[in-house]
Coordinates of C-alpha atoms in Angstrom, one line a residue:
M1 CA 200.3 75.6 183.8
K2 CA 197.6 78.0 185.1
W3 CA 198.7 77.5 188.7
F4 CA 202.4 78.0 187.7
S5 CA 201.4 81.4 186.2
I6 CA 199.6 82.4 189.3
I7 CA 202.6 81.5 191.5
I8 CA 204.9 83.6 189.3
F9 CA 202.5 86.5 189.4
I10 CA 202.3 86.3 193.3
V11 CA 206.2 86.2 193.5
F12 CA 206.5 89.2 191.2
I13 CA 203.9 91.2 193.1
G14 CA 205.7 90.3 196.4
S15 CA 209.1 91.4 195.0
Y16 CA 207.6 94.6 193.6
S17 CA 205.9 95.5 196.9
K18 CA 209.2 94.8 198.7
V19 CA 211.1 97.3 196.4
F20 CA 208.4 99.9 197.0
A21 CA 208.5 99.3 200.8
Q22 CA 212.3 99.7 200.8
T23 CA 212.1 102.9 198.7
D24 CA 209.6 104.3 201.2
D25 CA 211.9 103.3 204.1
M26 CA 214.9 105.1 202.5
Q27 CA 212.9 108.3 202.0
L28 CA 211.7 108.1 205.6
A29 CA 215.3 107.5 206.9
A30 CA 216.5 110.5 204.8
Q31 CA 213.8 112.6 206.3
Y32 CA 214.7 111.6 209.8
A33 CA 218.4 112.5 209.1
A34 CA 217.4 115.8 207.6
N35 CA 215.3 116.6 210.7
G36 CA 218.1 115.9 213.1
E37 CA 216.9 112.5 214.2
P38 CA 219.8 110.3 213.2
Q39 CA 218.9 107.5 215.7
K40 CA 215.6 106.9 214.0
A41 CA 217.3 107.0 210.6
L42 CA 219.8 104.4 211.9
E43 CA 217.2 101.9 212.9
I44 CA 215.8 102.0 209.4
Y45 CA 219.2 101.7 207.7
Q46 CA 220.1 98.7 209.9
K47 CA 216.9 96.9 208.8
L48 CA 217.6 97.7 205.1
Y49 CA 221.3 96.7 205.4
K50 CA 220.3 93.3 206.8
Q51 CA 218.1 92.8 203.8
S52 CA 220.7 93.9 201.2
N53 CA 224.3 94.6 202.4
E54 CA 225.7 96.1 199.1
N55 CA 222.7 98.3 198.3
Y56 CA 222.5 100.1 201.7
F57 CA 226.1 100.0 202.8
S58 CA 227.0 103.6 202.1
P59 CA 224.0 105.4 203.7
Y60 CA 224.3 103.0 206.7
I61 CA 227.9 103.8 207.2
K62 CA 227.3 107.6 206.9
C63 CA 224.6 107.4 209.5
L64 CA 226.9 105.5 211.9
L65 CA 229.6 108.1 211.4
S66 CA 227.2 110.9 212.1
L67 CA 226.4 109.3 215.4
K68 CA 230.2 108.6 216.0
K69 CA 229.6 104.9 216.2
F70 CA 233.1 104.3 214.8
S71 CA 233.6 100.7 216.1
E72 CA 230.4 99.5 214.5
A73 CA 231.2 101.2 211.2
E74 CA 234.7 99.7 211.3
S75 CA 233.4 96.2 212.0
I76 CA 230.8 96.4 209.1
S77 CA 233.5 97.7 206.7
Q78 CA 235.9 94.9 207.6
K79 CA 233.2 92.3 207.0
M80 CA 232.5 93.7 203.6
I81 CA 236.2 93.7 202.8
R82 CA 236.4 90.0 203.7
K83 CA 233.3 89.3 201.6
H84 CA 234.6 91.4 198.6
P85 CA 238.4 91.5 198.9
D86 CA 238.8 92.9 195.4
N87 CA 236.5 95.9 195.9
S88 CA 238.6 98.9 196.9
E89 CA 235.5 100.9 197.7
Y90 CA 235.2 99.2 201.1
V91 CA 238.9 99.7 201.9
I92 CA 238.6 103.4 201.2
T93 CA 235.5 103.6 203.4
L94 CA 237.4 101.9 206.2
G95 CA 240.3 104.4 205.8
S96 CA 237.8 107.3 206.0
I97 CA 236.4 105.8 209.2
Y98 CA 239.9 105.7 210.7
T99 CA 240.5 109.3 209.6
Q100 CA 237.3 110.6 211.2
N101 CA 238.1 108.7 214.4
G102 CA 241.5 110.5 214.6
N103 CA 243.6 107.6 213.4
G104 CA 245.0 109.2 210.2
D105 CA 248.2 107.1 210.2
K106 CA 246.2 103.9 210.1
A107 CA 244.1 105.3 207.2
S108 CA 247.3 106.2 205.3
Q109 CA 248.7 102.7 206.0
I110 CA 245.8 100.9 204.4
Y111 CA 245.5 103.4 201.5
D112 CA 249.2 103.0 200.7
E113 CA 248.8 99.2 200.8
L114 CA 245.8 99.4 198.5
I115 CA 247.7 101.5 195.9
K116 CA 250.8 99.4 196.2
N117 CA 248.9 96.2 195.4
L118 CA 247.0 97.6 192.4
P119 CA 247.7 95.6 189.2
A120 CA 249.6 97.2 186.3
D121 CA 246.4 98.2 184.6
Q122 CA 245.5 101.8 183.7
M123 CA 241.8 101.3 184.4
A124 CA 242.5 100.0 187.9
F125 CA 244.4 103.1 188.8
T126 CA 241.7 105.3 187.3
N127 CA 238.9 103.6 189.2
V128 CA 240.6 103.8 192.5
A129 CA 241.6 107.5 191.9
N130 CA 237.9 108.2 191.1
Q131 CA 236.8 106.5 194.3
F132 CA 239.2 108.6 196.4
Y133 CA 237.9 111.7 194.6
Q134 CA 234.3 110.8 195.3
N135 CA 235.3 110.3 198.9
S136 CA 236.7 113.9 199.0
N137 CA 240.3 112.6 199.4
I138 CA 242.1 114.6 196.7
D139 CA 245.6 113.9 198.0
Y140 CA 245.2 110.1 197.6
S141 CA 243.4 110.5 194.3
I142 CA 246.5 112.4 193.1
K143 CA 248.9 109.8 194.7
T144 CA 247.1 107.0 193.0
L145 CA 247.5 108.5 189.6
E146 CA 251.2 109.4 190.2
Q147 CA 251.8 105.8 191.4
G148 CA 250.0 104.6 188.2
R149 CA 252.5 106.5 186.1
K150 CA 255.4 104.9 187.9
V151 CA 254.0 101.4 187.7
L152 CA 253.0 101.7 184.0
K153 CA 256.2 103.6 183.2
N154 CA 254.4 106.4 181.3
D155 CA 254.6 110.0 182.5
N156 CA 252.0 111.1 179.9
L157 CA 249.2 109.1 181.5
F158 CA 246.4 110.7 183.5
S159 CA 247.3 114.3 182.4
F160 CA 243.8 115.6 182.2
E161 CA 242.8 114.0 185.6
L162 CA 245.9 115.4 187.3
L163 CA 245.5 118.9 185.9
T164 CA 241.9 118.9 187.2
L165 CA 243.0 117.6 190.6
Y166 CA 245.9 120.0 191.0
R167 CA 243.7 122.9 190.1
Y168 CA 241.0 121.8 192.5
K169 CA 243.5 121.5 195.3
G170 CA 245.1 124.9 194.4
D171 CA 248.6 123.4 194.0
K172 CA 250.1 126.0 191.7
V173 CA 253.5 124.4 191.5
A174 CA 252.3 120.9 190.6
L175 CA 249.7 122.4 188.2
S176 CA 252.4 124.4 186.5
E177 CA 254.8 121.5 186.2
E178 CA 252.0 119.3 184.8
Y179 CA 251.2 121.8 182.1
L180 CA 254.8 122.0 181.2
N181 CA 254.7 118.2 180.8
F182 CA 251.5 118.2 178.9
L183 CA 251.6 121.1 176.5
P184 CA 254.5 120.1 174.2
T185 CA 252.4 117.2 172.9
N186 CA 249.1 119.0 173.2
P187 CA 249.8 122.6 171.9
A188 CA 246.1 123.2 171.2
Y189 CA 245.6 123.6 175.0
V190 CA 248.1 126.5 175.4
A191 CA 245.4 129.3 175.5
Q192 CA 243.4 127.3 178.0
A193 CA 246.5 126.7 180.2
E194 CA 247.3 130.4 180.1
N195 CA 243.8 131.4 181.1
I196 CA 243.7 128.9 184.0
L197 CA 247.2 129.8 185.3
S198 CA 246.5 133.6 185.1
G199 CA 243.3 133.0 187.2
M200 CA 245.3 131.1 189.8
Y201 CA 248.5 133.1 190.0
E202 CA 248.2 135.9 192.5
G203 CA 251.3 138.0 192.0
E204 CA 255.0 138.3 191.1
G205 CA 256.0 135.3 193.3
D206 CA 253.8 132.9 191.3
Y207 CA 255.0 134.2 187.9
N208 CA 258.6 134.0 189.0
M209 CA 258.1 130.4 190.1
F210 CA 256.7 129.6 186.6
K211 CA 259.6 131.5 185.0
T212 CA 262.1 129.4 186.9
A213 CA 260.4 126.2 185.9
L214 CA 260.3 127.3 182.3
F215 CA 264.1 128.1 182.3
K216 CA 264.8 124.6 183.5
R217 CA 262.7 123.1 180.7
I218 CA 264.3 125.4 178.1
Q219 CA 267.8 124.3 179.2
K220 CA 266.9 120.7 178.8
N221 CA 264.9 121.2 175.6
P222 CA 265.9 124.4 173.9
D223 CA 264.2 123.5 170.6
Q224 CA 260.7 123.3 172.2
P225 CA 258.8 126.4 171.0
I226 CA 256.0 125.9 173.4
Y227 CA 258.2 126.8 176.3
V228 CA 259.4 130.0 174.7
D229 CA 255.8 131.0 173.9
L230 CA 254.9 130.4 177.5
L231 CA 257.9 132.5 178.6
I232 CA 256.8 135.3 176.4
W233 CA 253.3 135.1 177.9
Q234 CA 254.8 135.1 181.4
Y235 CA 256.7 138.3 180.7
L236 CA 253.6 139.9 179.3
Q237 CA 251.7 139.1 182.4
Q238 CA 254.4 140.8 184.5
K239 CA 254.4 143.7 182.0
D240 CA 258.0 143.1 181.3
F241 CA 257.5 144.0 177.6
D242 CA 261.1 144.4 176.7
Q243 CA 262.0 140.8 177.7
A244 CA 258.8 139.5 176.0
L245 CA 259.9 141.0 172.7
N246 CA 263.5 139.8 173.2
Q247 CA 262.4 136.2 173.6
A248 CA 260.1 136.5 170.6
L249 CA 262.9 138.0 168.4
A250 CA 265.3 135.2 169.5
L251 CA 262.7 132.5 168.6
N252 CA 262.1 134.2 165.3
R253 CA 265.8 134.3 164.4
R254 CA 266.2 130.6 165.4
N255 CA 263.2 129.5 163.3
N256 CA 263.6 132.1 160.6
D257 CA 259.8 132.2 160.2
N258 CA 257.6 134.8 158.4
G259 CA 257.2 136.9 161.5
N260 CA 253.5 136.5 162.1
S261 CA 254.1 135.9 165.8
I262 CA 256.2 139.1 166.1
Y263 CA 253.5 141.1 164.3
E264 CA 250.8 139.7 166.7
L265 CA 253.0 140.4 169.7
C266 CA 253.5 144.0 168.5
Q267 CA 249.8 144.5 168.4
T268 CA 249.5 143.3 172.0
L269 CA 252.3 145.7 172.9
V270 CA 250.5 148.6 171.4
N271 CA 247.3 147.6 173.2
N272 CA 249.4 147.7 176.4
E273 CA 250.8 151.1 175.5
A274 CA 254.3 149.6 175.3
Y275 CA 255.0 151.7 172.2
D276 CA 258.8 151.7 172.3
E277 CA 258.9 147.9 172.3
A278 CA 256.2 147.7 169.5
I279 CA 258.2 150.1 167.4
R280 CA 261.3 147.9 167.9
G281 CA 259.3 144.8 166.8
Y282 CA 257.8 146.4 163.7
Q283 CA 261.3 147.7 162.7
F284 CA 262.6 144.1 163.0
L285 CA 260.0 143.0 160.5
I286 CA 260.8 145.9 158.2
D287 CA 264.5 145.1 158.3
K288 CA 263.7 141.6 156.9
G289 CA 263.4 143.3 153.6
K290 CA 260.8 144.5 151.1
D291 CA 260.1 140.9 150.0
G292 CA 258.7 140.0 153.4
Q293 CA 254.9 139.4 153.4
L294 CA 254.5 141.7 156.4
Y295 CA 256.7 144.6 155.1
V296 CA 253.9 146.9 154.2
A297 CA 251.8 146.1 157.2
A298 CA 254.7 146.6 159.5
K299 CA 255.6 149.9 157.9
V300 CA 252.0 151.2 158.5
E301 CA 251.8 149.8 162.0
L302 CA 255.2 151.2 162.9
I303 CA 254.0 154.7 162.0
N304 CA 250.8 154.1 163.9
A305 CA 252.7 153.0 167.0
K306 CA 254.8 156.2 166.7
S307 CA 251.6 158.2 166.4
L308 CA 250.1 156.7 169.5
K309 CA 253.3 157.2 171.4
V310 CA 253.4 160.9 170.5
T311 CA 249.7 161.6 171.0
S312 CA 249.3 159.7 174.2
G313 CA 251.6 162.2 175.9
K314 CA 252.3 165.9 175.6
Y315 CA 253.6 166.6 172.1
T316 CA 255.0 169.4 170.0
H317 CA 254.2 170.6 166.6
D318 CA 257.5 169.1 165.4
D319 CA 256.4 165.7 166.7
L320 CA 253.2 165.9 164.7
A321 CA 255.1 167.2 161.6
G322 CA 257.5 164.2 161.8
L323 CA 254.6 161.8 161.9
E324 CA 253.0 163.5 158.9
K325 CA 256.2 163.0 157.0
D326 CA 256.4 159.3 157.9
Y327 CA 253.0 158.7 156.5
Q328 CA 253.7 160.8 153.4
D329 CA 257.0 158.9 152.8
L330 CA 255.1 155.6 153.1
L331 CA 252.5 156.7 150.5
I332 CA 255.3 157.8 148.2
E333 CA 257.0 154.4 148.5
F334 CA 253.9 152.3 148.0
G335 CA 251.4 154.6 146.3
K336 CA 247.7 155.2 147.2
G337 CA 245.5 152.1 146.9
T338 CA 243.6 149.5 148.8
N339 CA 246.8 148.3 150.6
T340 CA 247.6 151.8 151.9
A341 CA 244.1 153.1 152.4
F342 CA 244.5 152.5 156.2
A343 CA 247.6 154.8 156.2
M344 CA 245.8 157.4 154.1
H345 CA 243.0 157.5 156.7
K346 CA 245.5 157.8 159.6
L347 CA 247.3 160.6 157.8
A348 CA 244.0 162.5 157.1
T349 CA 242.9 162.3 160.8
L350 CA 246.4 163.5 161.9
Q351 CA 246.2 166.4 159.4
A352 CA 242.6 167.3 160.4
F353 CA 242.4 167.0 164.2
K354 CA 246.1 167.6 165.2
L355 CA 247.6 169.8 162.5
H356 CA 244.2 171.5 161.4
K357 CA 245.1 171.1 157.8
W358 CA 241.4 170.7 157.0
A359 CA 241.7 171.0 153.2
D360 CA 244.5 168.4 152.9
A361 CA 242.7 166.0 155.1
Q362 CA 239.4 166.4 153.2
K363 CA 241.1 165.8 149.9
L364 CA 242.9 162.7 151.2
L365 CA 239.7 161.1 152.6
E366 CA 237.8 161.9 149.4
E367 CA 240.5 160.0 147.5
V368 CA 240.1 157.0 149.9
I369 CA 236.4 156.7 149.5
N370 CA 236.8 156.6 145.7
I371 CA 239.4 153.7 145.8
P372 CA 237.7 150.5 144.6
G373 CA 237.9 147.5 147.0
V374 CA 238.5 149.4 150.2
R375 CA 237.3 147.3 153.2
P376 CA 233.7 148.2 154.0
D377 CA 234.4 149.0 157.7
L378 CA 237.4 151.2 156.8
L379 CA 235.3 152.9 154.0
A380 CA 232.6 153.6 156.5
T381 CA 235.1 155.1 159.1
C382 CA 236.6 157.3 156.4
K383 CA 233.1 158.6 155.4
L384 CA 232.3 159.4 159.0
D385 CA 235.6 161.3 159.5
L386 CA 235.1 163.1 156.2
G387 CA 231.6 164.0 157.4
D388 CA 233.1 165.5 160.5
I389 CA 235.4 167.6 158.5
Y390 CA 232.5 168.8 156.3
L391 CA 230.6 169.7 159.5
I392 CA 233.5 171.6 161.0
N393 CA 234.0 173.5 157.7
G394 CA 230.3 174.4 157.6
N395 CA 229.3 171.9 154.9
Q396 CA 226.4 170.5 156.9
W397 CA 224.4 168.9 154.0
D398 CA 227.5 167.0 152.7
A399 CA 228.1 165.8 156.3
I400 CA 224.4 164.6 156.7
L401 CA 224.7 162.8 153.3
L402 CA 227.8 160.8 154.4
Y403 CA 226.5 160.0 157.9
S404 CA 223.2 158.8 156.4
Q405 CA 225.0 156.6 153.9
V406 CA 226.9 154.8 156.6
E407 CA 223.7 154.5 158.7
K408 CA 221.9 152.9 155.8
D409 CA 224.8 150.6 154.8
F410 CA 225.3 149.3 158.4
P411 CA 221.9 149.0 160.0
N412 CA 221.7 147.7 163.6
T413 CA 225.5 147.8 164.0
D414 CA 227.7 149.8 166.3
I415 CA 229.1 151.8 163.3
G416 CA 225.6 152.4 162.0
Q417 CA 224.5 153.7 165.4
D418 CA 227.6 155.9 165.6
A419 CA 226.6 157.4 162.2
K420 CA 223.1 158.1 163.6
F421 CA 224.6 159.7 166.7
R422 CA 226.8 162.0 164.6
N423 CA 223.7 163.0 162.7
A424 CA 222.0 163.8 166.0
K425 CA 225.1 165.8 167.2
L426 CA 225.1 167.7 163.9
G427 CA 221.6 168.9 164.8
Y428 CA 222.7 169.8 168.3
Y429 CA 225.8 171.7 167.0
T430 CA 223.7 173.7 164.5
G431 CA 221.0 174.6 167.0
D432 CA 218.3 172.2 165.7
F433 CA 217.6 170.8 169.2
D434 CA 214.2 169.3 168.5
W435 CA 215.5 167.2 165.6
A436 CA 218.6 166.2 167.6
K437 CA 216.4 165.0 170.5
R438 CA 214.3 162.8 168.3
Q439 CA 217.4 161.1 167.0
L440 CA 218.9 160.8 170.5
N441 CA 215.7 159.3 172.0
V442 CA 216.1 156.4 169.6
L443 CA 219.8 156.0 170.4
K444 CA 219.2 155.6 174.2
A445 CA 218.5 152.0 173.4
A446 CA 221.6 151.5 171.3
T447 CA 223.5 148.2 171.7
S448 CA 226.7 150.1 172.2
Q449 CA 226.7 151.2 175.9
L450 CA 229.1 154.1 175.0
I451 CA 226.7 155.5 172.4
A452 CA 223.7 154.9 174.6
N453 CA 225.4 156.8 177.4
D454 CA 226.4 159.7 175.2
A455 CA 223.0 159.9 173.7
L456 CA 221.3 160.0 177.1
N457 CA 223.6 162.7 178.4
L458 CA 223.2 164.9 175.3
S459 CA 219.4 164.4 175.4
L460 CA 219.3 165.4 179.1
L461 CA 221.6 168.4 178.4
I462 CA 219.2 169.7 175.8
T463 CA 216.1 169.0 177.8
D464 CA 217.4 170.6 181.0
N465 CA 218.6 173.7 179.4
L466 CA 215.6 174.2 177.2
A467 CA 213.4 173.9 180.3
A468 CA 215.4 176.8 181.8
D469 CA 215.5 178.8 178.6
S470 CA 213.0 177.8 175.9
S471 CA 214.8 179.9 173.3
G472 CA 218.0 177.9 173.7
A473 CA 220.2 180.9 173.1
A474 CA 222.8 180.1 175.7
L475 CA 222.7 176.4 174.7
K476 CA 223.5 177.3 171.1
V477 CA 226.7 179.1 172.2
Y478 CA 227.6 176.1 174.4
A479 CA 227.0 173.8 171.4
R480 CA 229.4 175.9 169.3
A481 CA 232.0 175.6 172.0
D482 CA 231.4 171.8 172.1
L483 CA 232.1 171.6 168.3
L484 CA 235.4 173.5 168.8
I485 CA 236.4 171.0 171.5
F486 CA 235.6 168.2 169.0
A487 CA 237.7 170.0 166.4
E488 CA 240.6 170.1 169.0
E489 CA 240.7 173.9 169.0
P490 CA 240.9 174.4 172.8
E491 CA 241.7 178.1 172.9
K492 CA 238.7 179.1 170.8
A493 CA 236.5 176.7 172.8
V494 CA 237.5 178.3 176.2
K495 CA 236.8 181.8 174.9
T496 CA 233.4 180.7 173.7
L497 CA 232.6 179.0 177.0
D498 CA 233.7 182.1 178.9
S499 CA 231.4 184.3 176.8
I500 CA 228.3 182.4 178.0
D501 CA 228.1 183.9 181.5
T502 CA 228.7 187.4 180.1
K503 CA 226.0 187.2 177.4
F504 CA 223.5 185.1 179.5
P505 CA 223.8 185.8 183.2
N506 CA 222.1 183.3 185.5
N507 CA 222.1 180.6 182.7
A508 CA 221.6 176.9 183.7
L509 CA 224.9 175.7 182.1
T510 CA 227.3 176.1 185.1
D511 CA 228.0 172.4 185.6
D512 CA 228.1 171.9 181.8
I513 CA 230.7 174.6 181.4
L514 CA 232.8 173.0 184.1
M515 CA 232.6 169.6 182.4
A516 CA 233.5 171.1 179.0
K517 CA 236.6 172.9 180.5
A518 CA 237.6 169.6 182.2
R519 CA 237.4 167.8 178.9
I520 CA 239.6 170.4 177.3
L521 CA 242.2 170.0 179.9
I522 CA 242.1 166.2 179.7
Q523 CA 242.4 166.5 175.9
Q524 CA 245.6 168.5 176.6
K525 CA 246.8 165.8 179.1
N526 CA 246.6 168.4 181.8
Y527 CA 245.1 166.1 184.4
T528 CA 246.2 168.0 187.5
D529 CA 244.2 171.1 186.5
A530 CA 241.2 169.0 185.3
I531 CA 240.8 167.4 188.8
P532 CA 239.6 170.6 190.7
L533 CA 236.9 171.2 188.0
L534 CA 235.6 167.7 188.2
K535 CA 235.6 167.8 192.0
K536 CA 233.6 171.1 191.9
I537 CA 231.0 169.4 189.8
V538 CA 230.7 166.6 192.3
E539 CA 230.6 169.0 195.3
T540 CA 228.3 171.7 194.0
H541 CA 226.1 169.7 191.5
P542 CA 225.9 166.2 193.0
N543 CA 222.5 165.5 191.5
N544 CA 223.0 167.0 188.1
L545 CA 223.7 165.5 184.7
W546 CA 227.5 165.3 184.9
A547 CA 227.9 164.3 188.5
D548 CA 228.4 160.5 188.0
D549 CA 230.6 161.1 184.9
A550 CA 232.8 163.5 186.9
V551 CA 233.1 160.9 189.7
F552 CA 234.1 158.1 187.2
M553 CA 236.5 160.4 185.4
L554 CA 238.2 161.3 188.7
G555 CA 238.6 157.5 189.4
D556 CA 240.0 156.9 185.9
I557 CA 242.5 159.8 186.2
Y558 CA 243.8 158.7 189.6
E559 CA 244.1 155.1 188.5
N560 CA 245.5 155.4 185.0
Q561 CA 247.3 158.8 184.9
L562 CA 248.4 159.6 188.5
A563 CA 248.9 155.9 189.7
D564 CA 247.0 156.7 192.9
K565 CA 245.0 153.5 193.4
A566 CA 243.7 154.4 196.8
Q567 CA 242.1 157.6 195.5
A568 CA 240.8 155.8 192.4
K569 CA 239.2 153.1 194.6
T570 CA 237.4 155.9 196.6
Y571 CA 235.8 157.4 193.5
Y572 CA 234.8 154.0 192.0
Q573 CA 233.2 153.1 195.4
K574 CA 231.4 156.4 195.3
I575 CA 229.8 155.5 192.0
I576 CA 228.7 152.2 193.5
T577 CA 227.2 153.7 196.7
D578 CA 226.0 157.1 195.5
Y579 CA 225.1 156.5 191.9
P580 CA 223.7 152.9 191.6
G581 CA 221.7 153.9 188.5
S582 CA 224.7 155.3 186.6
L583 CA 225.7 153.7 183.3
W584 CA 229.2 153.6 184.7
I585 CA 228.2 151.2 187.5
N586 CA 229.4 148.0 186.0
E587 CA 232.7 149.3 184.9
A588 CA 233.2 151.1 188.3
R589 CA 232.4 147.9 190.1
K590 CA 234.9 145.9 188.0
R591 CA 237.7 148.4 188.5
F592 CA 237.0 148.7 192.2
R593 CA 237.2 144.9 192.6
T594 CA 240.4 144.8 190.6
I595 CA 242.1 147.4 192.8
R596 CA 240.8 145.7 195.9
G597 CA 242.6 142.6 194.7
D598 CA 239.6 140.3 194.1
Q599 CA 240.6 137.2 192.1
P600 CA 238.5 136.5 188.9
A601 CA 236.4 133.4 188.9
S602 CA 238.3 130.5 187.2

């Protein structure tokens, strides 16, 4: 028994040593191959292959192919096929050898024969498709799965695998058709499909291809809502908002549902500034009758869409008066309460900042903040806007109180930081620059990039001008003009700005005054006259506070107001090259790449 144990131990040690030796040989062969010495690697692989065919077949074949020893590789593969006739891995390897040797037809012949003879078993097709994929043969991986569907008589098999392969191959037509097969029974994947397709489609031609495919499906299966949803999405991608709404309304009439999808679509339309279509959609929901669950919300949003339509362009006093009446009629119909607090807030801001009915606006906002149960975020917004009205009317302490309440109730949030910023601006507007700077220094690290940027700019404005004039006399006049701009009283603001050079010759506010006047013109939608002022800042004050802001604003105006993509691209590129430390750098880079036509990562 003792001798038997010793023999077993010796055999075990021998086997263990052999495994370690083979491992060392594999590492050495890999090192030779990496160092460009494939012949030395081949000698090791030959030795290892003789010891164990199956374990070292793949690296041995790869080494032979790297040395273009095609005949030897073919012979070895054929031997393994004869030894293991049911293992498709060796057949696929042989086909790969033929392909690399320039005999693609022969490779296709044995691949087709392999697929043709697969048993009617789902796992068999899956395994062979995976082997093709691992061999970087995407086309035959797809062909295997498509053949599997035919043999197994089930067009729903292998959907996930084929979606992945079509996407990897970049076959937009096949991917689109596969999604149209897949989504009706898997509606939870619609959003994912839309995201993937939008990342692959490169223009109108791709979307038109998808639209044609959708129309064919709808003709065959008109009651399938997924196809209509996708058609609406397709129209939105092409910014054909009218057709998107038409399809949604038709689907709603067919299904006679509660209108939630129309309401959500209208919000998308508003976000895309398609106000006429949004107004038509909201009116459709209102026409369903007062008993509809979205009647009140649609009424409010209809007026909001009208408001955005009017104020997004040049408007008259009559336009604003008409909006005011729409809001007032709504409040008469539904009363003032939690359900209409949103409309009360909208009406108050319209009265204050567009119609300058400060007293009416103040009264309305005071009513809102005393209504029990108003949403906390809406309540906070109303307090901030009421604080602004108090500030403009000279009630500074009441403004501070409201700003401070919001800051306390919403610590470490964007709205809380907004309240803190308004408190800091109050100090700036009223000439308490030291107090304002202390608040602004804290806000430079705000989580909201917009607030951080504004805080930094205002802090630098104060610092630069106090350095030139420690009394801050000229800056106080400029701050008053800034408050008038905020209150949307442009004529008074321009007069105040023009008075600065008269009262304080050689002041340090030249570029600041240019920027303030540009902001007034932009507020008035007079982009053409704003451009020369912004260009003057860039040309005459390229290293001053407002230079990068002016460059970015020029890019934005050319892109979004004047539809001059080439000019916009020039200014976004200028931010990237001349102002790499600007807080606008990330947004400028993103817009530059979009205009250039870069495709987003998918």
